[in-house]
CSV table of C-alpha atoms in Angstrom, one decimal:
chain,number,residue,atom,x,y,z
A,1205,UNK,CA,6.8,-3.8,-0.6
A,1206,UNK,CA,3.9,-1.5,-1.3
A,1207,UNK,CA,5.5,1.3,0.8
A,1208,UNK,CA,8.9,0.9,-0.8
A,1209,UNK,CA,7.5,0.8,-4.3
A,1210,UNK,CA,5.4,3.8,-3.6
A,1211,UNK,CA,8.3,5.9,-2.4
A,1212,UNK,CA,11.2,4.8,-4.5
A,1213,UNK,CA,10.2,6.5,-7.7
A,1214,UNK,CA,9.4,9.9,-6.0
A,1215,UNK,CA,13.1,10.8,-5.7
A,1216,UNK,CA,14.2,9.0,-8.9
A,1217,UNK,CA,12.0,11.3,-10.9
A,1218,UNK,CA,14.4,14.1,-9.9
A,1219,UNK,CA,17.6,12.2,-10.8
A,1220,UNK,CA,19.4,13.7,-13.8
A,1221,UNK,CA,20.7,10.3,-14.9
A,1222,UNK,CA,17.1,8.9,-14.9
A,1223,UNK,CA,15.8,11.9,-16.8
A,1224,UNK,CA,18.5,11.7,-19.5
A,1225,UNK,CA,18.2,7.9,-19.8
A,1226,UNK,CA,14.4,8.1,-20.5
A,1227,UNK,CA,14.8,11.3,-22.6
A,1228,UNK,CA,13.3,13.8,-20.2
A,1229,UNK,CA,9.7,12.6,-20.0
A,1230,UNK,CA,7.2,15.5,-19.7
A,1231,UNK,CA,4.4,15.7,-17.2
A,1232,UNK,CA,2.2,13.3,-19.1
A,1233,UNK,CA,5.0,10.8,-19.5
A,1234,UNK,CA,5.8,11.0,-15.8
A,1235,UNK,CA,2.2,10.7,-14.9
A,1236,UNK,CA,1.8,7.5,-17.0
A,1237,UNK,CA,4.9,6.0,-15.5
A,1238,UNK,CA,3.8,6.8,-11.9
A,1239,UNK,CA,0.2,5.7,-12.3
A,1240,UNK,CA,1.0,2.4,-14.0
A,1241,UNK,CA,1.6,1.0,-10.5
A,1242,UNK,CA,-1.8,2.0,-9.2
A,1243,UNK,CA,-3.5,0.8,-12.4
A,1244,UNK,CA,-2.0,-2.6,-11.7
A,1245,UNK,CA,-3.1,-2.4,-8.1
A,1246,UNK,CA,-6.6,-1.7,-9.2
A,1247,UNK,CA,-6.7,-4.9,-11.4
A,1248,UNK,CA,-4.9,-7.0,-8.8
A,1249,UNK,CA,-7.2,-6.1,-6.0
A,1250,UNK,CA,-10.2,-7.0,-8.2
A,1251,UNK,CA,-9.0,-10.5,-8.9
A,1252,UNK,CA,-7.4,-11.2,-5.5
A,1253,UNK,CA,-10.7,-12.3,-3.8
A,1254,UNK,CA,-11.5,-15.2,-6.1
A,1255,UNK,CA,-7.8,-16.4,-6.1
A,1256,UNK,CA,-7.6,-16.2,-2.3
A,1257,UNK,CA,-10.9,-18.1,-1.9
A,1258,UNK,CA,-9.9,-20.8,-4.3
A,1259,UNK,CA,-6.2,-21.3,-3.7
A,1260,UNK,CA,-5.9,-20.0,0.0
A,1261,UNK,CA,-4.7,-16.8,1.4
A,1262,UNK,CA,-1.2,-18.3,1.9
A,1263,UNK,CA,-0.7,-19.4,-1.7
A,1264,UNK,CA,-2.1,-16.2,-3.0
A,1265,UNK,CA,0.4,-14.1,-1.1
A,1266,UNK,CA,3.2,-16.3,-2.4
A,1267,UNK,CA,2.0,-16.0,-6.0
A,1268,UNK,CA,1.7,-12.2,-5.6
A,1269,UNK,CA,5.4,-12.1,-4.3
A,1270,UNK,CA,6.5,-13.8,-7.5
A,1271,UNK,CA,4.5,-11.4,-9.7
A,1272,UNK,CA,5.8,-8.4,-7.8
A,1273,UNK,CA,9.4,-9.6,-8.1
A,1274,UNK,CA,9.0,-10.1,-11.9
A,1275,UNK,CA,7.7,-6.6,-12.3
A,1276,UNK,CA,10.6,-5.2,-10.2
A,1277,UNK,CA,13.1,-7.1,-12.2
A,1278,UNK,CA,11.6,-5.7,-15.4
A,1279,UNK,CA,11.8,-2.1,-14.0
A,1280,UNK,CA,15.3,-2.6,-12.9
A,1281,UNK,CA,16.4,-3.7,-16.3
A,1282,UNK,CA,14.3,-1.2,-18.3
A,1283,UNK,CA,15.9,0.1,-21.5
A,1284,UNK,CA,12.9,2.3,-22.5
A,1285,UNK,CA,9.8,3.8,-21.1
A,1286,UNK,CA,7.5,1.1,-22.3
A,1287,UNK,CA,9.5,-1.5,-20.4
A,1288,UNK,CA,9.4,0.6,-17.3
A,1289,UNK,CA,5.7,1.1,-17.5
A,1290,UNK,CA,5.0,-2.6,-18.1
A,1291,UNK,CA,7.2,-3.5,-15.1
A,1292,UNK,CA,5.4,-1.1,-12.8
A,1293,UNK,CA,2.0,-2.4,-14.0
A,1294,UNK,CA,3.1,-6.0,-13.2
A,1295,UNK,CA,4.4,-4.9,-9.8
A,1296,UNK,CA,1.1,-3.2,-9.3
A,1297,UNK,CA,-0.7,-6.5,-9.9
A,1298,UNK,CA,1.3,-8.1,-7.1
A,1299,UNK,CA,0.8,-5.1,-4.8
A,1300,UNK,CA,-3.0,-5.1,-5.4
A,1301,UNK,CA,-3.3,-8.7,-4.6
A,1302,UNK,CA,-1.2,-8.3,-1.5
A,1303,UNK,CA,-3.0,-5.2,-0.3
A,1304,UNK,CA,-6.3,-7.1,-0.4
A,1305,UNK,CA,-5.1,-10.6,0.8
A,1306,UNK,CA,-2.6,-9.7,3.6
A,1307,UNK,CA,-5.1,-7.8,5.8
A,1308,UNK,CA,-7.6,-10.6,5.3
A,1309,UNK,CA,-5.0,-13.2,6.2
A,1310,UNK,CA,-3.9,-11.2,9.3
A,1311,UNK,CA,-7.5,-10.7,10.5
A,1312,UNK,CA,-8.3,-14.4,10.2
A,1313,UNK,CA,-5.2,-15.5,12.1
A,1314,UNK,CA,-5.3,-12.7,14.8
A,1315,UNK,CA,-7.2,-13.0,18.1
A,1316,UNK,CA,-10.4,-10.8,18.0
A,1317,UNK,CA,-9.3,-8.7,20.9
A,1318,UNK,CA,-6.2,-7.3,19.1
A,1319,UNK,CA,-7.3,-7.8,15.5
A,1320,UNK,CA,-7.5,-4.1,14.7
A,1321,UNK,CA,-4.1,-3.4,16.2
A,1322,UNK,CA,-2.4,-6.2,14.3
A,1323,UNK,CA,-3.9,-5.3,11.0
A,1324,UNK,CA,-2.8,-1.7,11.5
A,1325,UNK,CA,0.8,-3.0,11.6
A,1326,UNK,CA,0.5,-3.5,7.8
A,1327,UNK,CA,0.1,0.3,7.4
A,1328,UNK,CA,3.1,0.8,9.7
A,1329,UNK,CA,5.1,-1.6,7.5
A,1330,UNK,CA,4.1,0.4,4.5
A,1331,UNK,CA,5.4,3.6,6.1
A,1332,UNK,CA,8.6,1.9,6.9
A,1333,UNK,CA,9.0,0.9,3.3
A,1334,UNK,CA,8.4,4.5,2.3
A,1335,UNK,CA,11.1,5.7,4.8
A,1336,UNK,CA,13.6,3.2,3.6
A,1337,UNK,CA,13.0,4.0,-0.1
A,1338,UNK,CA,13.4,7.8,0.6
A,1339,UNK,CA,16.7,7.4,2.3
A,1340,UNK,CA,18.1,4.8,-0.2
A,1341,UNK,CA,17.3,7.3,-2.9
A,1342,UNK,CA,18.9,10.1,-1.0
A,1343,UNK,CA,22.1,8.2,-0.5
A,1344,UNK,CA,22.3,7.0,-4.2
A,1345,UNK,CA,21.4,10.3,-5.8
A,1346,UNK,CA,25.1,11.3,-5.3
A,1347,UNK,CA,26.1,8.4,-7.7
A,1348,UNK,CA,26.6,9.7,-11.2
A,1349,UNK,CA,25.5,6.7,-13.2
A,1350,UNK,CA,22.5,4.5,-14.0
A,1351,UNK,CA,23.2,2.6,-10.8
A,1352,UNK,CA,21.6,5.6,-8.9
A,1353,UNK,CA,18.2,4.5,-10.1
A,1354,UNK,CA,18.5,0.9,-11.0
A,1355,UNK,CA,19.7,-0.2,-7.5
A,1356,UNK,CA,16.8,1.3,-5.6
A,1357,UNK,CA,14.3,-0.2,-8.0
A,1358,UNK,CA,16.0,-3.6,-7.8
A,1359,UNK,CA,16.1,-3.6,-4.0
A,1360,UNK,CA,12.3,-4.1,-4.1
A,1361,UNK,CA,12.9,-7.8,-4.8
A,1362,UNK,CA,14.4,-8.3,-1.4
A,1363,UNK,CA,11.3,-7.9,0.8
A,1364,UNK,CA,9.3,-9.9,-1.8
A,1365,UNK,CA,11.7,-12.7,-1.5
A,1366,UNK,CA,11.7,-12.6,2.3
A,1367,UNK,CA,7.9,-12.7,2.4
A,1368,UNK,CA,7.8,-15.5,-0.1
A,1369,UNK,CA,10.1,-17.7,2.0
A,1370,UNK,CA,8.5,-16.7,5.3
A,1371,UNK,CA,5.1,-17.8,4.0
A,1372,UNK,CA,6.3,-21.5,3.9
A,1373,UNK,CA,6.3,-21.3,7.7
A,1374,UNK,CA,2.9,-19.7,8.1
A,1375,UNK,CA,-0.3,-21.7,8.6
A,1376,UNK,CA,-3.3,-21.7,6.4
A,1377,UNK,CA,-6.2,-19.5,7.4
A,1378,UNK,CA,-8.5,-21.5,9.8
A,1379,UNK,CA,-11.5,-19.9,8.1
A,1380,UNK,CA,-10.3,-20.9,4.6
A,1381,UNK,CA,-9.7,-24.5,5.9
A,1382,UNK,CA,-13.2,-24.7,7.3
A,1383,UNK,CA,-14.7,-23.2,4.2
A,1384,UNK,CA,-13.0,-26.1,2.2
A,1385,UNK,CA,-14.2,-28.8,4.6
A,1386,UNK,CA,-10.9,-29.2,6.4
A,1387,UNK,CA,-12.3,-28.7,9.9
A,1388,UNK,CA,-9.7,-30.9,11.7
A,1389,UNK,CA,-6.8,-29.0,10.1
A,1390,UNK,CA,-8.4,-25.7,11.1
A,1391,UNK,CA,-8.8,-27.0,14.7
A,1392,UNK,CA,-5.0,-27.8,14.8
A,1393,UNK,CA,-4.1,-24.4,13.5
A,1394,UNK,CA,-6.3,-22.6,16.0
A,1395,UNK,CA,-4.9,-24.7,18.8
A,1396,UNK,CA,-1.3,-23.7,17.8
A,1397,UNK,CA,-2.2,-20.1,17.5
A,1398,UNK,CA,-4.3,-19.7,20.6
A,1399,UNK,CA,-3.3,-22.4,23.1
A,1400,UNK,CA,0.1,-23.8,22.4
A,1401,UNK,CA,-1.4,-26.8,20.6
A,1402,UNK,CA,-4.1,-27.6,23.2
A,1403,UNK,CA,-7.0,-28.9,21.1
A,1404,UNK,CA,-9.4,-28.9,24.1
A,1405,UNK,CA,-8.8,-25.3,25.2
A,1406,UNK,CA,-12.2,-23.5,25.6
A,1407,UNK,CA,-11.2,-20.5,23.6
A,1408,UNK,CA,-10.1,-22.7,20.7
A,1409,UNK,CA,-13.3,-24.8,20.7
A,1410,UNK,CA,-15.5,-21.7,20.9
A,1411,UNK,CA,-13.7,-19.9,18.1
A,1412,UNK,CA,-13.8,-22.9,15.9
A,1413,UNK,CA,-17.6,-23.2,16.4
A,1414,UNK,CA,-17.9,-19.5,15.6
A,1415,UNK,CA,-16.0,-19.9,12.4
A,1416,UNK,CA,-18.0,-22.9,11.4
A,1417,UNK,CA,-21.3,-21.1,12.0
A,1418,UNK,CA,-20.0,-18.0,10.1
A,1419,UNK,CA,-19.0,-20.1,7.1
A,1420,UNK,CA,-22.4,-21.8,7.1
A,1421,UNK,CA,-24.2,-18.5,7.2
A,1422,UNK,CA,-22.0,-17.2,4.4
A,1423,UNK,CA,-22.8,-20.2,2.3
A,1424,UNK,CA,-26.5,-19.2,2.4
A,1425,UNK,CA,-26.2,-15.4,2.2
A,1426,UNK,CA,-22.9,-14.9,0.4
A,1427,UNK,CA,-22.9,-12.5,-2.6
A,1428,UNK,CA,-22.4,-14.5,-5.8
A,1429,UNK,CA,-21.6,-11.7,-8.2
A,1430,UNK,CA,-20.4,-8.1,-8.2
A,1431,UNK,CA,-23.8,-6.8,-9.3
A,1432,UNK,CA,-25.4,-8.2,-6.1
A,1433,UNK,CA,-23.2,-5.9,-4.0
A,1434,UNK,CA,-25.4,-3.0,-5.1
A,1435,UNK,CA,-28.7,-4.6,-4.1
A,1436,UNK,CA,-30.6,-3.7,-1.0
A,1437,UNK,CA,-29.8,-4.1,1.9
A,1438,UNK,CA,-26.0,-4.6,1.4
A,1439,UNK,CA,-25.7,-1.7,-1.0
A,1440,UNK,CA,-25.4,1.0,1.7
A,1441,UNK,CA,-22.6,-0.9,3.5
A,1442,UNK,CA,-20.7,-1.4,0.2
A,1443,UNK,CA,-21.0,2.3,-0.7
A,1444,UNK,CA,-19.8,3.4,2.7
A,1445,UNK,CA,-16.8,1.1,2.4
A,1446,UNK,CA,-16.0,2.3,-1.1
A,1447,UNK,CA,-16.4,6.0,0.0
A,1448,UNK,CA,-14.1,5.6,3.0
A,1449,UNK,CA,-11.3,4.0,0.9
A,1450,UNK,CA,-11.8,6.3,-2.1
A,1451,UNK,CA,-11.8,9.5,0.0
A,1452,UNK,CA,-8.7,8.3,1.9
A,1453,UNK,CA,-6.9,8.1,-1.4
A,1454,UNK,CA,-8.4,11.3,-2.8
A,1455,UNK,CA,-7.2,13.2,0.3
A,1456,UNK,CA,-4.0,13.8,-1.7
A,1457,UNK,CA,-1.5,11.8,0.3
A,1458,UNK,CA,-0.5,9.8,-2.8
A,1459,UNK,CA,0.4,13.0,-4.7
A,1460,UNK,CA,2.7,14.0,-1.8
A,1461,UNK,CA,4.3,10.5,-1.6
A,1462,UNK,CA,4.9,10.2,-5.4
A,1463,UNK,CA,6.0,13.8,-6.0
A,1464,UNK,CA,7.4,14.9,-2.7
A,1465,UNK,CA,10.7,16.4,-4.0
A,1466,UNK,CA,8.8,18.4,-6.7
A,1467,UNK,CA,6.3,19.7,-4.1
A,1468,UNK,CA,9.1,20.7,-1.7
A,1469,UNK,CA,10.8,22.6,-4.5
A,1470,UNK,CA,7.5,24.4,-5.2
A,1471,UNK,CA,7.3,25.3,-1.6
A,1472,UNK,CA,10.7,27.0,-1.6
A,1473,UNK,CA,13.3,24.3,-1.1
A,1474,UNK,CA,14.8,24.8,-4.5
A,1475,UNK,CA,18.1,22.9,-3.9
A,1476,UNK,CA,18.0,19.2,-5.0
A,1477,UNK,CA,19.7,18.0,-1.8
A,1478,UNK,CA,17.3,20.1,0.3
A,1479,UNK,CA,14.2,18.8,-1.3
A,1480,UNK,CA,15.4,15.1,-1.1
A,1481,UNK,CA,16.4,15.6,2.5
A,1482,UNK,CA,13.0,17.1,3.3
A,1483,UNK,CA,11.4,14.2,1.6
A,1484,UNK,CA,13.3,11.8,3.8
A,1485,UNK,CA,12.3,13.6,6.9
A,1486,UNK,CA,8.6,13.6,5.9
A,1487,UNK,CA,8.8,9.9,5.5
A,1488,UNK,CA,10.1,9.6,9.1
A,1489,UNK,CA,7.2,11.8,10.3
A,1490,UNK,CA,4.7,9.6,8.4
A,1491,UNK,CA,6.1,6.5,10.1
A,1492,UNK,CA,6.1,8.0,13.6
A,1493,UNK,CA,2.5,9.2,13.4
A,1494,UNK,CA,1.3,5.8,12.4
A,1495,UNK,CA,2.3,4.5,15.9
A,1496,UNK,CA,-0.6,6.2,17.8
A,1497,UNK,CA,-3.1,4.5,15.5
A,1498,UNK,CA,-1.5,1.1,16.2
A,1499,UNK,CA,-1.5,1.6,20.0
A,1500,UNK,CA,-5.0,3.1,20.4
A,1501,UNK,CA,-7.1,2.1,17.4
A,1502,UNK,CA,-8.9,-0.5,19.4
A,1503,UNK,CA,-9.5,2.0,22.2
A,1504,UNK,CA,-10.5,5.0,20.0
A,1505,UNK,CA,-12.4,3.1,17.5
A,1506,UNK,CA,-12.0,3.2,13.7
A,1507,UNK,CA,-14.4,6.2,13.2
A,1508,UNK,CA,-12.6,8.6,15.6
A,1509,UNK,CA,-9.2,7.5,14.3
A,1510,UNK,CA,-10.3,8.3,10.7
A,1511,UNK,CA,-11.7,11.7,11.7
A,1512,UNK,CA,-8.5,12.6,13.6
A,1513,UNK,CA,-6.3,11.6,10.7
A,1514,UNK,CA,-8.5,13.5,8.2
A,1515,UNK,CA,-8.3,16.6,10.3
A,1516,UNK,CA,-4.5,16.3,10.5
A,1517,UNK,CA,-4.3,15.9,6.7
A,1518,UNK,CA,-6.4,19.0,6.1
A,1519,UNK,CA,-4.3,21.2,8.4
A,1520,UNK,CA,-1.1,19.9,6.7
A,1521,UNK,CA,-2.4,20.6,3.2
A,1522,UNK,CA,-3.4,24.1,4.2
A,1523,UNK,CA,0.2,24.8,5.5
A,1524,UNK,CA,1.6,23.3,2.3
A,1525,UNK,CA,-0.7,25.5,0.1
A,1526,UNK,CA,0.4,28.6,2.1
A,1527,UNK,CA,4.1,27.7,1.7
A,1528,UNK,CA,3.6,27.1,-2.1
A,1529,UNK,CA,1.7,30.3,-2.5
A,1530,UNK,CA,4.4,32.3,-0.7
A,1531,UNK,CA,7.1,31.2,-3.1
A,1532,UNK,CA,5.3,31.5,-6.4
A,1533,UNK,CA,6.2,34.2,-9.0
A,1534,UNK,CA,3.3,36.1,-10.5
A,1535,UNK,CA,3.5,37.4,-14.1
A,1536,UNK,CA,1.0,39.0,-16.4
A,1537,UNK,CA,0.8,38.6,-20.2
A,1538,UNK,CA,-0.1,41.3,-22.6
A,1539,UNK,CA,-3.8,40.6,-22.0
A,1540,UNK,CA,-3.5,41.1,-18.3
A,1541,UNK,CA,-4.0,37.4,-17.6
A,1542,UNK,CA,-2.3,36.1,-14.4
A,1543,UNK,CA,0.3,33.3,-14.6
A,1544,UNK,CA,1.7,31.6,-11.5
A,1545,UNK,CA,5.2,30.2,-12.0
A,1546,UNK,CA,6.3,27.7,-9.4
A,1547,UNK,CA,9.9,26.8,-8.7
A,1548,UNK,CA,11.1,23.7,-10.6
């Protein structure tokens, strides 16, 4: 859902029917519409922890699916910019909750030996959502009606509905069950996940004891408020975690994902079909290059994988900057000041 919602608007911003319907929003208007989703994500991720701890990871994911679908429905039926912005913010709330809760749910269900690999599948699913959204947009941009942008936005509800229904068949997190005193239920869940229901399997008994011990330690040392996160000795770990996540977002990939057709135009692909096609191909490349991380993240380690990915991003941005610079048109005003006019 996150991937599809991230990518779907990128092409729609270039649709003539969308522009005329919303009265050709300028750069500020487009920026507000696009960023409303991430604003909702910010709020959703902040509140997700307490909700997941109180109502379980499973129920939290289901609630987030409903919130996301509500936002998508509002977007699909938008009759003005305000409605579109509100819809994207509401969808962002759902995405923020899911982005925080789903990896936690996966890690608590997954065996430790393959936990990193399984959690990385979430990122691969996000890239698949981006790919699907790009090609849905490309196919519908030939339609000369409001259907061209309403249908891609409405399709977002489908994966949310599938996830909502699928969660009925998923177990509760063993850690959450232990944390709420439901040790016997956690034992049954672990047995089903690890040993085909064998409650006496050594691995099951060992992991259950580890979870009980971890929960007990957390009960004594757990952080009770956000301000405690910035106290010694936990402050350093918190700041490192924040820095890694923030820098990964500030690397610029979100700009490329949200404004890919515009960027490709500025790089010389001035035809609408050409820029949308290039966007679709970039989504495929993004999806394919997620596979190595899935296969080898447990072997390479998180640190080396991040370093390799950052280096790849830096090289790609350099090539993009060169391509954009080669296609810009330089003009000078009467005062001799330089203006760079990029293709639009």
